Structure formats: C-alpha cells, structure tokens
Coordinates of C-alpha atoms (C1' of nucleotides) in Angstrom, one line a residue:
Chain L
M1 CA -8.1 -29.0 -7.5
N2 CA -5.9 -28.7 -3.8
E3 CA -6.1 -30.8 -1.3
R4 CA -8.8 -30.7 0.8
K5 CA -8.3 -30.3 4.6
P6 CA -11.5 -30.2 7.8
A7 CA -12.9 -27.0 8.4
G8 CA -11.3 -26.4 11.6
S9 CA -7.7 -26.9 10.9
R10 CA -8.0 -24.7 7.7
R11 CA -9.2 -22.1 9.4
R12 CA -6.1 -22.0 12.5
E13 CA -3.9 -22.5 8.9
I14 CA -5.2 -19.1 7.4
A15 CA -5.2 -17.2 10.7
G16 CA -1.7 -18.1 10.8
A17 CA -1.1 -17.4 7.4
A18 CA -2.6 -14.0 7.6
L19 CA -0.2 -13.5 10.1
K20 CA 2.8 -14.8 8.5
V21 CA 2.2 -12.1 5.7
I22 CA 1.2 -8.9 7.6
A23 CA 4.3 -9.3 9.9
E24 CA 6.7 -10.1 7.1
Q25 CA 5.5 -8.2 3.9
G26 CA 3.7 -5.2 5.6
L27 CA -0.1 -4.4 5.6
A28 CA 0.4 -3.1 1.8
R29 CA 0.9 -6.4 0.5
F30 CA -1.6 -8.0 3.3
T31 CA -4.3 -9.1 0.6
S32 CA -6.5 -11.7 0.3
L33 CA -4.5 -13.4 -2.2
A34 CA -1.3 -13.1 -0.6
I35 CA -2.8 -15.2 2.0
A36 CA -4.3 -17.4 0.0
R37 CA -0.6 -18.2 -1.8
E38 CA 0.7 -18.5 1.6
V39 CA -1.7 -21.1 2.4
G40 CA -1.5 -23.0 -1.1
V41 CA -4.9 -21.9 -2.2
S42 CA -7.4 -19.6 -4.2
D43 CA -8.3 -16.8 -2.8
A44 CA -12.0 -17.5 -3.0
A45 CA -11.0 -20.7 -1.0
L46 CA -10.4 -18.1 2.2
F47 CA -14.1 -17.4 2.3
R48 CA -15.3 -20.7 2.7
H49 CA -13.9 -20.6 6.2
F50 CA -14.2 -16.9 6.8
P51 CA -16.9 -14.4 6.1
T52 CA -15.0 -11.7 5.4
K53 CA -10.9 -10.9 5.5
E54 CA -11.3 -8.5 9.0
A55 CA -13.1 -11.6 10.5
I56 CA -9.6 -13.4 9.4
V57 CA -7.4 -10.5 10.9
L58 CA -9.8 -11.6 13.9
A59 CA -8.2 -14.9 14.0
A60 CA -5.5 -13.4 13.6
I61 CA -5.7 -11.9 17.0
D62 CA -6.6 -14.3 18.7
R63 CA -3.5 -16.0 18.0
V64 CA -1.2 -13.5 19.0
E65 CA -3.1 -13.4 22.4
E66 CA -2.5 -17.1 22.5
I67 CA 1.2 -16.5 21.5
L68 CA 1.7 -13.4 23.8
F69 CA -0.4 -14.8 26.8
T70 CA 0.7 -18.2 27.8
G71 CA 1.6 -19.0 31.2
F72 CA 1.0 -15.2 32.0
P73 CA 1.3 -14.2 34.8
P74 CA 4.1 -15.8 35.8
R75 CA 3.6 -17.1 39.3
V76 CA 6.9 -16.2 41.5
D77 CA 6.3 -14.7 44.8
D78 CA 9.4 -12.1 44.8
P79 CA 7.8 -9.1 42.4
V80 CA 11.2 -8.1 41.0
E81 CA 12.1 -11.6 40.3
R82 CA 8.2 -12.2 38.6
L83 CA 8.7 -8.8 36.6
G84 CA 12.2 -10.9 35.3
T85 CA 10.5 -14.0 34.5
F86 CA 8.1 -11.8 32.7
F87 CA 10.9 -10.0 30.6
R88 CA 12.5 -12.9 30.1
R89 CA 9.7 -14.7 28.4
R90 CA 8.5 -11.7 26.4
I91 CA 12.2 -11.5 24.8
A92 CA 11.8 -15.0 24.1
V93 CA 8.5 -15.0 22.3
I94 CA 9.9 -12.3 20.4
R95 CA 12.6 -13.7 19.3
E96 CA 10.5 -17.3 18.5
N97 CA 7.9 -15.0 16.7
P98 CA 9.7 -12.4 15.3
G99 CA 6.9 -9.8 13.9
V100 CA 4.5 -10.3 16.4
A101 CA 6.0 -7.6 18.6
R102 CA 6.4 -5.4 15.2
L103 CA 2.5 -6.2 15.3
V104 CA 1.4 -5.4 18.5
G105 CA 4.1 -2.5 18.9
S106 CA 3.0 -0.5 15.6
E107 CA -0.5 0.1 14.8
Q108 CA -0.1 -2.1 11.8
L109 CA -2.6 -4.7 13.2
A110 CA -4.9 -1.9 14.1
Q111 CA -5.0 -0.5 10.6
A112 CA -6.4 -4.1 9.5
A113 CA -8.5 -4.7 12.1
P114 CA -12.3 -3.7 12.4
P115 CA -12.9 -1.4 15.9
E116 CA -13.3 -4.7 17.9
G117 CA -9.7 -5.8 17.2
V118 CA -8.3 -2.8 17.6
A119 CA -9.7 -2.8 21.1
R120 CA -8.5 -6.1 21.9
V121 CA -5.0 -5.0 20.4
A122 CA -5.2 -2.0 22.7
G123 CA -6.2 -4.4 25.5
F124 CA -3.0 -6.7 25.1
R125 CA -1.0 -3.6 25.6
R126 CA -2.7 -2.4 28.5
R127 CA -2.5 -6.3 30.3
S128 CA 1.1 -6.1 29.9
Q129 CA 1.8 -2.6 31.1
A130 CA -0.7 -3.1 34.2
F131 CA 1.3 -6.0 35.2
V132 CA 4.5 -4.3 35.1
R133 CA 2.7 -1.6 37.4
E134 CA 1.3 -4.2 39.4
C135 CA 5.0 -5.8 40.4
L136 CA 6.4 -2.5 40.6
D137 CA 3.8 -1.1 43.0
E138 CA 4.4 -4.3 44.9
A139 CA 8.1 -4.2 44.9
H140 CA 7.3 -0.5 46.2
S141 CA 5.1 -1.4 49.3
R142 CA 6.9 -4.4 50.1
G143 CA 10.2 -1.8 50.3
L144 CA 12.0 -4.1 47.9
L145 CA 12.5 -1.2 45.5
A146 CA 15.3 1.2 45.8
D147 CA 14.2 4.7 46.8
D148 CA 15.5 7.0 44.6
V149 CA 13.6 5.2 41.5
G150 CA 9.2 5.8 41.9
P151 CA 7.5 3.0 40.8
E152 CA 5.9 5.1 37.8
E153 CA 9.6 5.7 36.6
A154 CA 10.3 2.5 36.9
A155 CA 7.7 1.0 34.8
V156 CA 8.5 3.6 32.0
L157 CA 12.2 2.2 32.1
V158 CA 11.0 -1.8 32.0
L159 CA 8.5 -1.6 29.6
G160 CA 10.8 0.9 27.5
A161 CA 13.7 -1.6 27.4
L162 CA 11.0 -4.1 26.0
L163 CA 10.3 -1.9 23.4
A164 CA 13.8 -1.3 22.9
L165 CA 14.6 -4.7 22.5
A166 CA 12.0 -5.8 20.4
H167 CA 12.3 -3.1 18.3
G168 CA 15.8 -3.7 17.4
P169 CA 17.5 -5.2 14.3
A170 CA 16.4 -9.4 14.7
A171 CA 19.2 -9.8 17.2
G172 CA 22.3 -11.1 15.6
R173 CA 24.9 -13.6 16.9
P174 CA 27.0 -11.2 19.2
R175 CA 24.0 -9.6 20.6
A176 CA 22.5 -12.7 21.7
Q177 CA 22.7 -12.2 25.7
L178 CA 22.1 -8.0 25.8
P179 CA 18.6 -8.9 26.6
E180 CA 19.9 -10.7 29.7
R181 CA 22.6 -7.7 30.6
V182 CA 19.9 -5.4 30.2
W183 CA 17.5 -7.2 32.7
R184 CA 20.5 -7.6 34.9
A185 CA 21.3 -3.7 35.0
L186 CA 17.3 -2.7 35.2
E187 CA 17.3 -5.6 38.3
R188 CA 20.7 -3.6 40.0
V189 CA 18.9 -0.7 39.3
L190 CA 15.6 -1.4 40.6
R191 CA 16.2 -3.5 43.9
R192 CA 16.9 -1.8 47.1
G193 CA 20.7 -2.2 47.9
G194 CA 20.6 -4.1 44.2
R195 CA 24.0 -2.0 43.3
R196 CA 26.5 -3.5 46.1
P197 CA 29.2 -5.5 43.6
A198 CA 27.8 -7.0 40.6
T199 CA 28.4 -10.6 42.3
S200 CA 25.9 -10.2 45.3
R201 CA 23.1 -12.5 44.3
P202 CA 22.1 -11.9 40.1
T203 CA 18.7 -13.5 38.8
R204 CA 18.6 -17.3 38.8
P205 CA 19.1 -18.0 35.0
R206 CA 15.8 -20.3 35.3
P207 CA 16.6 -22.9 32.6
G208 CA 13.3 -24.4 33.4
P209 CA 9.6 -25.3 33.8
R210 CA 7.4 -22.7 31.3
S211 CA 3.8 -23.2 32.9
Chain S
M1 CA -11.8 26.7 -8.7
N2 CA -10.4 27.0 -5.7
E3 CA -7.5 29.7 -4.2
R4 CA -4.2 30.1 -6.6
K5 CA -0.6 29.4 -4.7
P6 CA 2.5 29.9 -6.0
A7 CA 4.3 26.2 -6.4
G8 CA 6.6 26.3 -3.8
S9 CA 4.1 27.3 -0.7
R10 CA 1.8 24.3 -2.3
R11 CA 4.5 21.8 -2.2
R12 CA 5.0 22.0 1.4
E13 CA 1.8 22.7 1.8
I14 CA 0.8 19.4 0.7
A15 CA 3.8 17.5 2.3
G16 CA 2.4 18.7 5.8
A17 CA -1.4 17.6 5.0
A18 CA 0.2 14.3 3.8
L19 CA 2.1 13.6 7.5
K20 CA -1.0 14.9 8.9
V21 CA -3.6 12.5 7.6
I22 CA -0.7 9.8 7.8
A23 CA -0.5 10.7 11.4
E24 CA -4.0 11.3 12.4
Q25 CA -6.1 8.9 10.4
G26 CA -3.9 5.9 9.9
L27 CA -1.9 4.1 6.8
A28 CA -5.2 3.0 5.8
R29 CA -6.9 6.3 5.0
F30 CA -3.9 7.8 3.8
T31 CA -5.4 8.9 0.0
S32 CA -4.7 11.1 -2.4
L33 CA -8.5 12.5 -1.8
A34 CA -8.0 12.9 2.0
I35 CA -4.4 14.9 1.1
A36 CA -6.1 16.6 -1.2
R37 CA -9.0 17.6 1.2
E38 CA -6.9 18.4 3.9
V39 CA -5.1 21.0 1.6
G40 CA -8.3 22.1 0.3
V41 CA -8.2 21.7 -3.5
S42 CA -8.8 18.8 -5.9
D43 CA -7.1 15.5 -5.9
A44 CA -6.1 16.3 -9.4
A45 CA -4.4 19.4 -7.9
L46 CA -1.8 17.4 -6.1
F47 CA -0.1 15.6 -9.4
R48 CA 0.6 19.4 -10.4
H49 CA 3.0 19.0 -7.8
F50 CA 4.3 16.3 -7.5
P51 CA 4.7 13.5 -10.4
T52 CA 3.2 10.4 -7.4
K53 CA 1.8 9.5 -4.6
E54 CA 5.2 8.3 -3.2
A55 CA 6.9 11.8 -4.1
I56 CA 4.6 13.1 -2.1
V57 CA 5.6 10.6 0.7
L58 CA 9.3 11.7 0.5
A59 CA 8.8 15.1 0.8
A60 CA 6.7 14.3 4.0
I61 CA 10.0 12.2 5.1
D62 CA 11.6 15.9 4.4
R63 CA 9.6 17.8 6.6
V64 CA 9.7 14.6 9.6
E65 CA 13.3 14.9 9.1
E66 CA 13.4 18.9 9.9
I67 CA 10.9 18.3 12.7
L68 CA 13.4 15.6 14.4
F69 CA 16.8 16.9 13.2
T70 CA 16.9 20.6 14.4
G71 CA 19.2 21.5 16.4
F72 CA 21.4 18.4 16.7
P73 CA 23.5 17.2 17.7
P74 CA 22.9 19.5 21.2
R75 CA 26.3 21.2 21.7
V76 CA 26.9 20.7 25.6
D77 CA 30.2 19.3 26.9
D78 CA 29.2 17.2 29.4
P79 CA 27.9 14.1 27.6
V80 CA 25.4 12.7 30.5
E81 CA 24.3 16.3 30.3
R82 CA 23.9 16.0 26.0
L83 CA 22.4 13.0 26.2
G84 CA 20.0 14.7 28.8
T85 CA 18.9 17.8 26.6
F86 CA 18.7 14.8 23.6
F87 CA 16.2 13.3 25.7
R88 CA 14.0 16.5 26.6
R89 CA 14.1 18.1 23.3
R90 CA 12.9 14.5 22.0
I91 CA 10.3 14.4 24.3
A92 CA 9.0 18.1 23.2
V93 CA 9.0 17.3 19.8
I94 CA 7.1 14.4 20.1
R95 CA 4.6 16.4 22.4
E96 CA 4.3 19.2 20.0
N97 CA 4.2 16.5 16.9
P98 CA 1.9 14.3 17.9
G99 CA 1.8 11.8 15.2
V100 CA 5.5 11.8 14.1
A101 CA 7.4 9.9 16.5
R102 CA 4.4 7.1 15.8
L103 CA 5.4 7.4 12.1
V104 CA 9.3 6.7 12.8
G105 CA 8.4 4.2 15.6
S106 CA 6.2 2.4 14.2
E107 CA 6.5 1.2 10.5
Q108 CA 3.6 3.4 9.0
L109 CA 5.9 5.5 6.9
A110 CA 7.4 2.8 5.6
Q111 CA 4.8 0.7 4.3
A112 CA 3.7 3.9 2.3
A113 CA 7.0 4.9 1.1
P114 CA 9.2 3.8 -2.1
P115 CA 12.7 2.0 -0.8
E116 CA 14.5 5.1 -0.8
G117 CA 12.2 6.5 1.8
V118 CA 12.2 3.2 3.6
A119 CA 15.8 3.6 4.2
R120 CA 15.5 7.0 5.0
V121 CA 13.3 6.6 8.0
A122 CA 15.9 4.1 8.7
G123 CA 18.3 6.5 8.8
F124 CA 16.9 8.7 11.5
R125 CA 16.6 5.7 14.1
R126 CA 20.5 5.2 13.4
R127 CA 20.9 8.4 13.4
S128 CA 19.4 8.6 16.9
Q129 CA 20.5 5.4 18.2
A130 CA 24.6 6.3 17.4
F131 CA 24.0 9.1 19.3
V132 CA 22.7 7.9 22.1
R133 CA 25.7 5.4 22.0
E134 CA 28.3 7.8 21.4
C135 CA 27.4 10.1 24.6
L136 CA 27.4 6.9 26.5
D137 CA 30.4 5.7 25.6
E138 CA 31.8 9.2 26.1
A139 CA 30.5 9.0 28.9
H140 CA 32.0 5.7 30.1
S141 CA 35.5 6.2 28.5
R142 CA 35.6 9.5 31.2
G143 CA 34.7 7.7 33.7
L144 CA 31.3 9.4 34.6
L145 CA 29.1 6.1 34.3
A146 CA 28.4 4.1 37.4
D147 CA 30.6 0.9 36.6
D148 CA 27.6 -1.5 37.3
V149 CA 26.2 -0.4 34.2
G150 CA 27.8 -1.2 30.7
P151 CA 27.2 1.9 27.9
E152 CA 25.1 -0.8 25.8
E153 CA 22.6 -1.9 28.4
A154 CA 22.5 2.2 29.2
A155 CA 21.4 2.7 25.7
V156 CA 18.8 0.2 25.7
L157 CA 17.3 2.0 29.0
V158 CA 17.5 5.8 27.3
L159 CA 15.9 4.4 24.2
G160 CA 13.5 2.6 25.7
A161 CA 12.3 5.4 27.8
L162 CA 12.3 7.6 24.6
L163 CA 10.4 4.8 22.9
A164 CA 8.0 3.9 26.2
L165 CA 7.3 7.7 26.7
A166 CA 6.3 8.6 22.8
H167 CA 4.2 5.2 22.5
G168 CA 2.1 6.4 25.9
P169 CA -1.0 7.9 25.8
A170 CA -0.9 11.5 24.7
A171 CA 0.2 11.9 28.3
G172 CA -2.9 13.8 30.7
R173 CA -1.9 16.6 32.5
P174 CA -1.5 14.9 35.8
R175 CA 1.3 12.7 34.4
A176 CA 2.8 15.8 32.4
Q177 CA 6.0 15.7 34.3
L178 CA 6.4 12.1 33.7
P179 CA 8.9 12.4 31.2
E180 CA 11.1 14.6 33.0
R181 CA 11.5 12.4 36.3
V182 CA 12.0 9.2 34.0
W183 CA 15.1 11.2 33.1
R184 CA 16.1 12.2 36.4
A185 CA 15.8 8.6 37.4
L186 CA 18.1 7.5 34.3
E187 CA 20.3 9.9 35.1
R188 CA 21.3 9.1 38.6
V189 CA 21.0 5.2 37.3
L190 CA 23.7 6.6 35.0
R191 CA 26.1 8.5 36.7
R192 CA 28.8 7.6 38.7
G193 CA 27.7 8.3 42.3
G194 CA 24.6 10.3 41.3
R195 CA 22.8 7.8 43.9
R196 CA 24.2 9.5 47.0
P197 CA 20.7 10.5 48.7
A198 CA 18.2 12.1 46.3
T199 CA 19.6 15.9 47.4
S200 CA 22.6 15.4 45.8
R201 CA 23.2 17.5 43.0
P202 CA 20.2 16.4 40.7
T203 CA 19.6 17.6 37.2
R204 CA 20.2 21.4 36.5
P205 CA 16.1 22.2 35.7
R206 CA 17.7 24.5 32.7
P207 CA 14.6 26.1 31.7
G208 CA 16.9 27.7 29.1
P209 CA 18.4 28.7 26.0
R210 CA 17.3 26.3 23.1
S211 CA 20.2 26.1 21.2
Chain U
dC1 C1' -6.0 47.0 -21.2
dG2 C1' -4.8 42.1 -23.7
dT3 C1' -1.4 37.7 -23.4
dC4 C1' 0.5 34.0 -21.4
dT5 C1' 1.7 30.6 -18.2
dA6 C1' 0.6 27.4 -15.0
dA7 C1' -2.4 26.5 -11.0
dG8 C1' -6.9 24.3 -10.9
dT9 C1' -11.0 21.4 -12.1
dG10 C1' -14.4 17.2 -13.5
dA11 C1' -14.8 13.3 -15.8
dG12 C1' -12.5 9.9 -16.9
dT13 C1' -9.5 5.3 -16.7
dG14 C1' -7.3 0.9 -15.4
dA15 C1' -5.0 -1.8 -12.0
dG16 C1' -6.1 -4.0 -7.8
dC17 C1' -8.8 -5.3 -4.2
dA18 C1' -12.6 -7.7 -1.7
dC19 C1' -15.9 -10.6 -2.2
dT20 C1' -19.6 -14.0 -5.3
dC21 C1' -21.4 -17.6 -7.8
dA22 C1' -22.0 -21.5 -10.5
dC23 C1' -19.8 -25.2 -10.7
dT24 C1' -16.3 -29.4 -9.6
dA25 C1' -14.6 -32.9 -7.1
dG26 C1' -12.5 -35.4 -2.9
dC27 C1' -14.3 -37.8 0.8
dA28 C1' -17.5 -40.3 4.1
dA29 C1' -21.6 -43.3 4.9
dG30 C1' -25.3 -46.1 3.8
Chain I
dC1 C1' -21.3 -47.7 -6.0
dT2 C1' -24.3 -44.1 -5.1
dT3 C1' -25.6 -40.0 -2.8
dG4 C1' -25.0 -36.4 0.0
dC5 C1' -21.8 -32.5 1.8
dT6 C1' -18.5 -29.5 1.4
dA7 C1' -13.7 -27.6 0.3
dG8 C1' -12.2 -25.9 -3.6
dT9 C1' -12.0 -23.4 -7.8
dG10 C1' -12.1 -19.9 -12.5
dA11 C1' -14.7 -15.8 -13.8
dG12 C1' -16.6 -12.8 -12.8
dT13 C1' -18.8 -7.9 -9.8
dG14 C1' -18.5 -3.7 -8.4
dC15 C1' -15.8 -0.9 -5.3
dT16 C1' -11.5 2.1 -4.7
dC17 C1' -7.5 4.4 -5.7
dA18 C1' -3.7 6.6 -8.6
dC19 C1' -3.4 8.8 -12.0
dT20 C1' -4.6 11.6 -16.5
dC21 C1' -6.4 14.6 -20.0
dA22 C1' -9.0 18.3 -21.9
dC23 C1' -10.4 22.2 -20.6
dT24 C1' -11.1 26.6 -17.6
dT25 C1' -9.4 30.5 -15.3
dA26 C1' -6.4 33.4 -11.7
dG27 C1' -3.2 36.2 -11.7
dA28 C1' 1.9 38.2 -13.3
dC29 C1' 3.9 41.3 -16.6
dG30 C1' 3.7 44.4 -20.8

DNA sequence: CGTCTAAGTGAGTGAGCACTCACTAGCAAG
DNA sequence: CTTGCTAGTGAGTGCTCACTCACTTAGACG
C-alpha cells in the first residue's frame, strides 16, 4: 500500500496532478488512471477524495483561478501602466505554468468539465477582457490614448498580443525578451504622444513586489 | 436502407460531417456515431469509406487546408496591403466557417488526429505565421514600416489581433465592422507616416475582386 | 431482364473507461 | 496493546466506443 496522506493535502495534490495531465498530455489521455499514476496511487484512491472525475476537474479549475488571478487587478494609478503590469504578469504566469494558458485559451478544460465548470472558465476570460477594456476606457476618458486608436480596437490588440504570445512556442532563449518588446511597442502605439523618439520615458521595469 | 451514393462523394460528405461535428459539438461528442448521424447513415457505413476514424480526421484536415489556403498567398505588390488582404480574408473565412478557426487555434484537432495530422495542422499555423513575417520583413526592408515598431513585434500584433477576433464571440451585428476597424488601426500603427491625422490616406475600402 | 459490384445495415466484439466494493492496513487516541 | 477511523487496494461492473462480419439490396451494365 502506498504512503497515506491527510485528506486535504491529497485533494490539492490530485487537483494539481489533473491539471498537469490535461496540460501535458491533452484531453485524450486525461483519464483517472493517468491522474492516479501522476499522484502515485491507484485510480480507486481518487474516489476517496472526489465523488467523480468531474469534481476533480472543478478542483483543477479552482487551481487555475488561483494561478491566474492572484494579485488581480493590479493597483496602479495610471491605467496604461496598470495594463502593462497586467500584461507582464500574465506573461510571467504563462511562462511559469506552461499549459495553463493553453487550457484557458483552447477549449480543452471546457470539454472535460461539467457545465458549471465551463461557465467558470468562460468567466475567467470575460474577467480578463473586461479588465483590459476598463483600463483602456479609463485611459481614453482621461485623454491618455492616442486619438487614432479607439479603446475597442486597442483592446483587441492587447488581448491578441497576449494570445499570440501565449500560443507561441515555449519561447526559446533568444526570444525571451519578445514579450517585453511587444508591450513596449503596444504602449508606444497606445499612448497619446507615445511615439516621440523611443527614448522618451519607457515603462518602468518594475522588478518589484508581487502584490 | 439509406440512399446509396458513389464513393468519392460520400468520402467528402463524411469528412465535412466530421468537421461539423468536431466544430459544433466538441471533442467529447466527436464519435463515429455522431458523424454517421450527421451524414444520415449508420456508423458501420463510415468504415466502407475510411479504414479508421483517424483517417476520417485526416480527410477533415484536408478540408481545413482547402478552406484556409485557397487563394493564398494573395498577390498584391505593397507588402502591407498584401498583409491587409490576408487579414481580411482570414476574418471572412472564420466568419463563414465558424469552428474552423477554433479547430486550428485550439488544440482540438490535434487531440483527435494521429501524429501525422498534428504535424500538418502545426504546419498550417507556421505557414500563416511565416507569411505575416515575410510581409513585414519586406515592408521593413523597403522602409515602409514605422521605425518604432520592429517587424517581430508587428507580427505578434497582427497574428494576435487575428487570434483575438477569431476567438471572440461570433460577432453580433453591432460589432460586425470591428475587424475592419482593427485592421485600419493596425495599418496606421505599422505604416511609416501612417499616423498623420486620421483623414490622410486610409486603407482603400477594396470592395473588390476575390482573386 | 438477370448479374455482379459494392454501399449499406444490425448485431455483435473487445478494449478502455469511470466508478464500486469488500477488504487491508497505517495511524491516532484511550 | 487495542480499538476506531479512514486512506488505499485489486478485482470487479456496466457502459460507450471504434471497429467487424454476415448478410441485404441499390443500381450500373450487358
């Protein structure tokens, strides 16, 4: 028999394993046996901690929410800079948790989840989109946006860049700073007067605090 | 017994039905029975025309290629305008074949396909990305690009916008012109001198010829 | 018309899956 | 140590799915 663990910790472990399997192996290989092997127990053991496989998926969705939305929304005054902080954090999250982006972006989680879970994942997307829109609307009404780019189009550009960077290959070394360059390009494009020579006042690098 | 059809036509019909099922119902409901019901025959009949379900998926991938890459690449001299033509065509394709974008963008097809198919779908993405990069590199070397946006960043913006528009909701009426506005914003941002007051010389509306 | 080919069918078959159950055994408290 | 609790197990169970097979019959052709 395998090592025994208290229920709470096993639950988290199982949810994490589910996330890992679905992210690394895809839906087709996302079976209770695969989850169990990842944890190192028999498949029957899973059902001591969760009533169904769907419940495991829901717990995995909880984990995704935790990963995506800690320290959200960033509290930064300037709306464009706030958007930049969000952008960089999302990129970091995607880098550190490969697969999570693919999960939320593609419909894979939705396929495995009960309707409740599908709705929650859709909610994650809406929440991120709404945040981007709000930043841009605020920037617009404060007169910070360049006037040849409406906030609606700007939102598509920002969200799209995020999607493109997330779906791209795991970003080999030479391309590591690409996201940063993309954001700087975006900021120049979005900010009123942001297109003065590139030395104007670029974004603060913010090595800093993860709220 | 059902109406009999010659083999070639049935094959195409089955591939199309597979595409429809996988796009509309998702991977979980993508079963041979579902395909068969879509066509209007029994599931056993499918295997008169294809040796395996995987072979059906491969045929569906052929169909996707046909849909995505007819009239590709556009033959337009100005690289930015060429990119615009591509952008608009892709948007149109996505609009007319809902689901196809989700298929290629998300990993759904990959989950159902044998490795050969996965590679082909990855090739579709690479081909589109390479085209975008080539347009932008050419524009750059011809001095057409604004000099505060490198071709690499520009490619992320263009591909991202495409992704964001494709993944968005099926675009209710009021938002119908959003893709056009997004492209115009992109063009202003990319072109050297494209940011003179918005009345300068925006994109030609091109009501015109589908090559 | 009769003949032959092959598209179509209903009833399987075996494999893999989520989930169950009777049972084992680690661990905490008395 | 004994007792009680529960995490863990191996051997199922029933279900769905891809695929097969013996057979039927549409329909092209002489």
